[in-house]
mmCIF file of C-alpha atoms and ligand atoms in Angstrom:
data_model
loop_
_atom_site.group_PDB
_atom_site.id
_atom_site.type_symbol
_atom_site.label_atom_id
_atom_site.label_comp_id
_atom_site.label_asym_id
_atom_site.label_seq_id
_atom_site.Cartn_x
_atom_site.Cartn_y
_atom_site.Cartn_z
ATOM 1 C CA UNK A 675 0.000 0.000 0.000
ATOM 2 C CA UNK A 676 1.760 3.711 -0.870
ATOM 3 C CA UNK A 677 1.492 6.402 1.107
ATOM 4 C CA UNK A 678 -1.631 8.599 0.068
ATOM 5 C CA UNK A 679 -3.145 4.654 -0.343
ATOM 6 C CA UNK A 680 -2.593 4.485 3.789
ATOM 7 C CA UNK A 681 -3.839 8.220 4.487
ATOM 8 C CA UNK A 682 -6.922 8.034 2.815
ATOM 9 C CA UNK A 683 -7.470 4.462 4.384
ATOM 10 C CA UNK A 684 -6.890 5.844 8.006
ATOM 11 C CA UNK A 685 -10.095 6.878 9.476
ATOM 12 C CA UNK A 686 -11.438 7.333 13.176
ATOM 13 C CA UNK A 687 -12.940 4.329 14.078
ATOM 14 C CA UNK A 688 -16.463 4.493 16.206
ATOM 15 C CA UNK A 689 -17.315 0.893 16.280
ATOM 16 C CA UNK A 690 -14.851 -1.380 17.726
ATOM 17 C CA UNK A 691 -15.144 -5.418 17.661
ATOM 18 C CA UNK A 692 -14.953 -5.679 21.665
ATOM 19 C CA UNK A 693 -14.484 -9.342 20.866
ATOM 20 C CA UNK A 694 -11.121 -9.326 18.577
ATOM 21 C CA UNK A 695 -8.179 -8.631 20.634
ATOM 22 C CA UNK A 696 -5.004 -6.879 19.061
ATOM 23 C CA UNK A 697 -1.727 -8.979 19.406
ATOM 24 C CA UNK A 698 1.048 -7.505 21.537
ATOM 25 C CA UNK A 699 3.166 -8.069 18.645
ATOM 26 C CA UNK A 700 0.989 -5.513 16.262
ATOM 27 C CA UNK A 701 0.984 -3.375 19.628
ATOM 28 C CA UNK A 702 4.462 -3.501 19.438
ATOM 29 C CA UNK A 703 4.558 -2.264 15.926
ATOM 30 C CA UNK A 704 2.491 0.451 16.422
ATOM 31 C CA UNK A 705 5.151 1.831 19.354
ATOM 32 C CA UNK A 706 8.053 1.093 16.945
ATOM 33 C CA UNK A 707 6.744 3.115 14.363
ATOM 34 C CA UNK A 708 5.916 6.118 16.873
ATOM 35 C CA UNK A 709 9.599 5.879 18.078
ATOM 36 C CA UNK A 710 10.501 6.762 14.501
ATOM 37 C CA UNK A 711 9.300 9.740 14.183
ATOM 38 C CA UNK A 712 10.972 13.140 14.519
ATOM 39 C CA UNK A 713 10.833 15.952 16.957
ATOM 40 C CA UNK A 714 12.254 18.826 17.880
ATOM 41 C CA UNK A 715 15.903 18.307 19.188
ATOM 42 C CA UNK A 716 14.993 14.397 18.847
ATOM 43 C CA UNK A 717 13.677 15.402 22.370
ATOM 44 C CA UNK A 718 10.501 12.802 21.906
ATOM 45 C CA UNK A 719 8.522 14.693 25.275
ATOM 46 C CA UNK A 720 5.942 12.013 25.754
ATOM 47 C CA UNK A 721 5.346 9.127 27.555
ATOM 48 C CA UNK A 722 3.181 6.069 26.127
ATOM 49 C CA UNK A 723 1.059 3.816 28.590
ATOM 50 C CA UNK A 724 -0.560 1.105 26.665
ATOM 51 C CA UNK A 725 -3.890 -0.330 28.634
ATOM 52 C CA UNK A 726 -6.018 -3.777 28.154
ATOM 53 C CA UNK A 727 -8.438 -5.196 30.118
ATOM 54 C CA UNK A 728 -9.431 -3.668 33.097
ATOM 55 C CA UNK A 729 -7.653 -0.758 33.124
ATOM 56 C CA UNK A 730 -8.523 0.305 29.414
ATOM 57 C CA UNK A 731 -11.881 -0.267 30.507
ATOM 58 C CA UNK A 732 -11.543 2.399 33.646
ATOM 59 C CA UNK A 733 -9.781 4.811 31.314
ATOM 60 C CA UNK A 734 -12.205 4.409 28.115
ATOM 61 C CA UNK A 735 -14.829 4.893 31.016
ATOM 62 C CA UNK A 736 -13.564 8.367 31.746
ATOM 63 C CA UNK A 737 -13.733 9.234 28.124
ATOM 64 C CA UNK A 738 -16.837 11.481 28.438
ATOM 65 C CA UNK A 739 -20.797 10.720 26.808
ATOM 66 C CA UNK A 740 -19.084 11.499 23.421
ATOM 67 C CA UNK A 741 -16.540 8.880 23.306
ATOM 68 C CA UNK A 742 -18.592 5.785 24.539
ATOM 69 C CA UNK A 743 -17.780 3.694 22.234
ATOM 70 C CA UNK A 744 -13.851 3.800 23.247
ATOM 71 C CA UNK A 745 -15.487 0.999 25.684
ATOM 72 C CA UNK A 746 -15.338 -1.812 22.775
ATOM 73 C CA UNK A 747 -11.537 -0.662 22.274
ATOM 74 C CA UNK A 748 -9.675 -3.648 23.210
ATOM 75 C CA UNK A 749 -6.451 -1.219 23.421
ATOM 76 C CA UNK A 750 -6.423 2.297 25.155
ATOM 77 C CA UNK A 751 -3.248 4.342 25.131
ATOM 78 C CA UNK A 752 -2.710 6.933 27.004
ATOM 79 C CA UNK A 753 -0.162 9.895 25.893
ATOM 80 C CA UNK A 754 1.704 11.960 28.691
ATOM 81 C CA UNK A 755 3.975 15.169 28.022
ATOM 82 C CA UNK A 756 7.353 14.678 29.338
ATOM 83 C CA UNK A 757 10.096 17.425 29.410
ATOM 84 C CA UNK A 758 11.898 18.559 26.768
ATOM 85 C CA UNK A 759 15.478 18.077 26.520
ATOM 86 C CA UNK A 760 17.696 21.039 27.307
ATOM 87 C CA UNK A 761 18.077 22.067 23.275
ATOM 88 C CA UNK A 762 14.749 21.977 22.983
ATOM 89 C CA UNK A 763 13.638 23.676 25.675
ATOM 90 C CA UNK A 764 15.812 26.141 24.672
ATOM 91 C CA UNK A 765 14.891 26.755 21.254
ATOM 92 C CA UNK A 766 11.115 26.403 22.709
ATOM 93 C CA UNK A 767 11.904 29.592 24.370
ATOM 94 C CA UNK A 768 13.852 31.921 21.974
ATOM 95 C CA UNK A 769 11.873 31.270 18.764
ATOM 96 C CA UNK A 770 8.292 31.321 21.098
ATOM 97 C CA UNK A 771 6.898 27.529 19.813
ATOM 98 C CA UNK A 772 5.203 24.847 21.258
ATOM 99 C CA UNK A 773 7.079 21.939 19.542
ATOM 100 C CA UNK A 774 6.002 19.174 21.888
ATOM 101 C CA UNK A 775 2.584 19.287 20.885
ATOM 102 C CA UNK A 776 3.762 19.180 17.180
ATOM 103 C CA UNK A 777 6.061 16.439 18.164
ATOM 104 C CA UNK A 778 2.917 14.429 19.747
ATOM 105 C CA UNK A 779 0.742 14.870 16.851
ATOM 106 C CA UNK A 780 3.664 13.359 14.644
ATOM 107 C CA UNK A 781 3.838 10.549 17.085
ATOM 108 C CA UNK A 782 0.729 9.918 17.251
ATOM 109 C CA UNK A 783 0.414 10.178 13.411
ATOM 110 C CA UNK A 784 3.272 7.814 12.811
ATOM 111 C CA UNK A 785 1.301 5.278 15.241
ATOM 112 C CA UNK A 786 -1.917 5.163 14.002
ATOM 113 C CA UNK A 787 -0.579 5.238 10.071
ATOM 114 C CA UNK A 788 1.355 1.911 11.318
ATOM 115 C CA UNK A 789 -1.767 0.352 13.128
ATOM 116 C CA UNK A 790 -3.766 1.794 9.576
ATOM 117 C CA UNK A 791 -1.264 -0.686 7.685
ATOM 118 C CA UNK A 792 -1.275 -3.590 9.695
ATOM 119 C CA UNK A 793 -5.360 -3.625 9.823
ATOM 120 C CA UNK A 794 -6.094 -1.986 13.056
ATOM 121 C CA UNK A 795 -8.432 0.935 13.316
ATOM 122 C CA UNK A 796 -7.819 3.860 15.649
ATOM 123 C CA UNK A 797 -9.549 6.660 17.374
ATOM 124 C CA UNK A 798 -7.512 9.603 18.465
ATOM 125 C CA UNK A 799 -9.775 10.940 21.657
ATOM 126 C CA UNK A 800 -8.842 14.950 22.821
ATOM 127 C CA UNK A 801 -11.797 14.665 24.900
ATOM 128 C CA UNK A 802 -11.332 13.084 28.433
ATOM 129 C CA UNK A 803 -11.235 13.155 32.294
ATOM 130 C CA UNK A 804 -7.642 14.160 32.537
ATOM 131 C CA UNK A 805 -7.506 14.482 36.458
ATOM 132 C CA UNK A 806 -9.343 11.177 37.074
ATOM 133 C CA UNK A 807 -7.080 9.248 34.360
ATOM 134 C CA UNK A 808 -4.116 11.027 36.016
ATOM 135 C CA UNK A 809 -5.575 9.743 39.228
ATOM 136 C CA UNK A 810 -5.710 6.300 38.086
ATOM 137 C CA UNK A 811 -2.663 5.982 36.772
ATOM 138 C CA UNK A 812 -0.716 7.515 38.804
ATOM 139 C CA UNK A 813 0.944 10.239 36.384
ATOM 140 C CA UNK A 814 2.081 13.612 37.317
ATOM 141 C CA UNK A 815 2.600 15.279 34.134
ATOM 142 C CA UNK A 816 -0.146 16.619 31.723
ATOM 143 C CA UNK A 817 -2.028 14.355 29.686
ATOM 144 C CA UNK A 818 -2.362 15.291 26.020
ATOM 145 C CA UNK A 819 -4.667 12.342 24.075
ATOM 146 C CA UNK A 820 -6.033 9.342 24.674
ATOM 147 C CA UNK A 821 -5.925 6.299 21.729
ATOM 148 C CA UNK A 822 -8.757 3.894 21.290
ATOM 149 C CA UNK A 823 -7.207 0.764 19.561
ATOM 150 C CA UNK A 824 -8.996 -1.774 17.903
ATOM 151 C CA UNK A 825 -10.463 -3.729 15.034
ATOM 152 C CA UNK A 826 -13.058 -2.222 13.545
ATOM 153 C CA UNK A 827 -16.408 -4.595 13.621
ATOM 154 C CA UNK A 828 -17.276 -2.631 10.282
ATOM 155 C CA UNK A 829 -14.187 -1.896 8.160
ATOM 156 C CA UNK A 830 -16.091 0.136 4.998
ATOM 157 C CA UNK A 831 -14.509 3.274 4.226
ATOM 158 C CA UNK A 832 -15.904 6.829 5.415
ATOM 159 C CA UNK A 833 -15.797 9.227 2.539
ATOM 160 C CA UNK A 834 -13.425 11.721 3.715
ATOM 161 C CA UNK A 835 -14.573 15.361 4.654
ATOM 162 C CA UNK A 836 -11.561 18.058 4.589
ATOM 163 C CA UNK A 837 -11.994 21.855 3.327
ATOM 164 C CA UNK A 838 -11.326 22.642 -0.173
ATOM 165 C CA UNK A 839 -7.236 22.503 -1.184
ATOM 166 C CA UNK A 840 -7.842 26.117 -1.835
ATOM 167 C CA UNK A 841 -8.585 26.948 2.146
ATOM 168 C CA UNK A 842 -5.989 24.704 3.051
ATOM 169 C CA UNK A 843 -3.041 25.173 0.745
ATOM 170 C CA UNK A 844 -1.094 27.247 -1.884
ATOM 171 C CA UNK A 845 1.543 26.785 -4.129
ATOM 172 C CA UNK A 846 3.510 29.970 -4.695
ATOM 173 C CA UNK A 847 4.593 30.728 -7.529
ATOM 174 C CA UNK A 848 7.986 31.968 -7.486
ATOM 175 C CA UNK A 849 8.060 35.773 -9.549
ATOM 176 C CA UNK A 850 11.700 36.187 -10.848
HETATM 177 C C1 FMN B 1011 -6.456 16.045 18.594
HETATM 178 C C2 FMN B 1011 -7.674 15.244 18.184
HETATM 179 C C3 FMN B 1011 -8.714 15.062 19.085
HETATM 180 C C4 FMN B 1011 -9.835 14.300 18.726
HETATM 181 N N1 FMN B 1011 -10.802 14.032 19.654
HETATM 182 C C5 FMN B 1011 -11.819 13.211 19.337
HETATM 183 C C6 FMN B 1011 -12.748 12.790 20.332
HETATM 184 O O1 FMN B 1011 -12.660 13.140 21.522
HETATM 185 N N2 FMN B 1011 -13.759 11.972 19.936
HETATM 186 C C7 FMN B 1011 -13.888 11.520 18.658
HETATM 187 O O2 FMN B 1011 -14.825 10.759 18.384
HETATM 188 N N3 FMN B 1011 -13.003 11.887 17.688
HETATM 189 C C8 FMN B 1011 -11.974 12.700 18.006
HETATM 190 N N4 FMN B 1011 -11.038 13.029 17.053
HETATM 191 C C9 FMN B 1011 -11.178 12.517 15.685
HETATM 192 C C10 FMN B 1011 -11.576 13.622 14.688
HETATM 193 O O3 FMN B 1011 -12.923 13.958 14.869
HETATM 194 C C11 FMN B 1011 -11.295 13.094 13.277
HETATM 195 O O4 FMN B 1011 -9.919 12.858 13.120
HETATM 196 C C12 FMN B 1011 -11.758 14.061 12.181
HETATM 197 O O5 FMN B 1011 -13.142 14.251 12.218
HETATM 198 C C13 FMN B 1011 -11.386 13.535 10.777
HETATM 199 O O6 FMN B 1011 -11.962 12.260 10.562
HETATM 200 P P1 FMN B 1011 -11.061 10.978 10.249
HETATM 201 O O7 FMN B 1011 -10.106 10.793 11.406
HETATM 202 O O8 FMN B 1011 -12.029 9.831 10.166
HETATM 203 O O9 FMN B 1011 -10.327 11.206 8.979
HETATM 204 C C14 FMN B 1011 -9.926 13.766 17.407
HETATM 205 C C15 FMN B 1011 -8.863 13.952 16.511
HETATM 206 C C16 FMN B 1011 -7.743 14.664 16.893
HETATM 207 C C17 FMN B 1011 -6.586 14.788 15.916
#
């Protein structure tokens, strides 16, 4: 499968198989594609806890009346901010940009392109109980996304809805 094949195949998944559980070998995959991707400084500032069973359940639970149906995820991951490293932080500060959520969002692109490829279906969740997750897990740093993981129990194809290219792109022509 190319490229554009794998981006137009990638869609948020809403209706997970609860019954089909994802192999910790494809889990694995997933995390080793994520640790490929680039950052700012190669200061990767995140943190990946992978959930099954009970615990996905409590932490799909605290997804909010939107997200129910991150219950039938098999796999929740939950992503935590972590420092920068010293370059980073320093060019974070002179040039006034926030490049560990950037770096997050290509993480998090990089992981669910991989699961996308290998047949799983993903659901990137921004809305969540962030104190009560914390709570539950334990973690003191700010938590940024959750990731419902699955197999979709319906794999058809959304059509994809994005603005027009012209809102969301130009190519400038160069005058000389
Ligand atoms: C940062 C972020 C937060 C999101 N939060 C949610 C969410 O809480 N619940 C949900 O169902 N989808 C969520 N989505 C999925 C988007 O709605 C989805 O990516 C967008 O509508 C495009 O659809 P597609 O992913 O199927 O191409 C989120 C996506 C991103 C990138």
């Amino acid at each position: 499968m190319d490229f554009l094949e794998l981006a137009r195949k990638r869609q948020s998944c809403r209706n997970f198989d609860l019954k089909k559980a994802v192999d910790k070998d494809l889990i694995e995959k997933c995390l080793d594609a994520m640790i490929l991707s680039p950052s700012a400084c190669n200061a990767q500032p995140y943190f990946y806890h992978v959930l099954e069973g009970d615990l996905a359940k409590k932490v799909s639970g605290l997804t909010g009346s939107f997200n129910t149906f991150a219950k039938n995820a098999p796999v929740i991951i939950v992503l935590e901010e972590e420092n920068y490293n010293l370059t980073a932080k320093v060019g974070s500060t002179i040039k006034n940009q926030d490049y560990k959520s950037i770096d997050m969002g290509i993480s998090v692109s990089y992981l669910t392109l991989e699961a996308t490829s290998l047949g799983l279906s993903t659901c990137i969740l921004g809305w969540f109980n962030e104190n009560e997750i914390k709570r539950l897990l334990k973690i003191k740093n700010k938590i940024r996304l959750v990731i419902a993981l699955g197999y979709a129990a319906n794999g058809e194809i959304k059509e994809k809805k994005r603005k027009s290219k012209s809102a969301i792109y130009k190519i400038w022509e160069d005058e000389n």
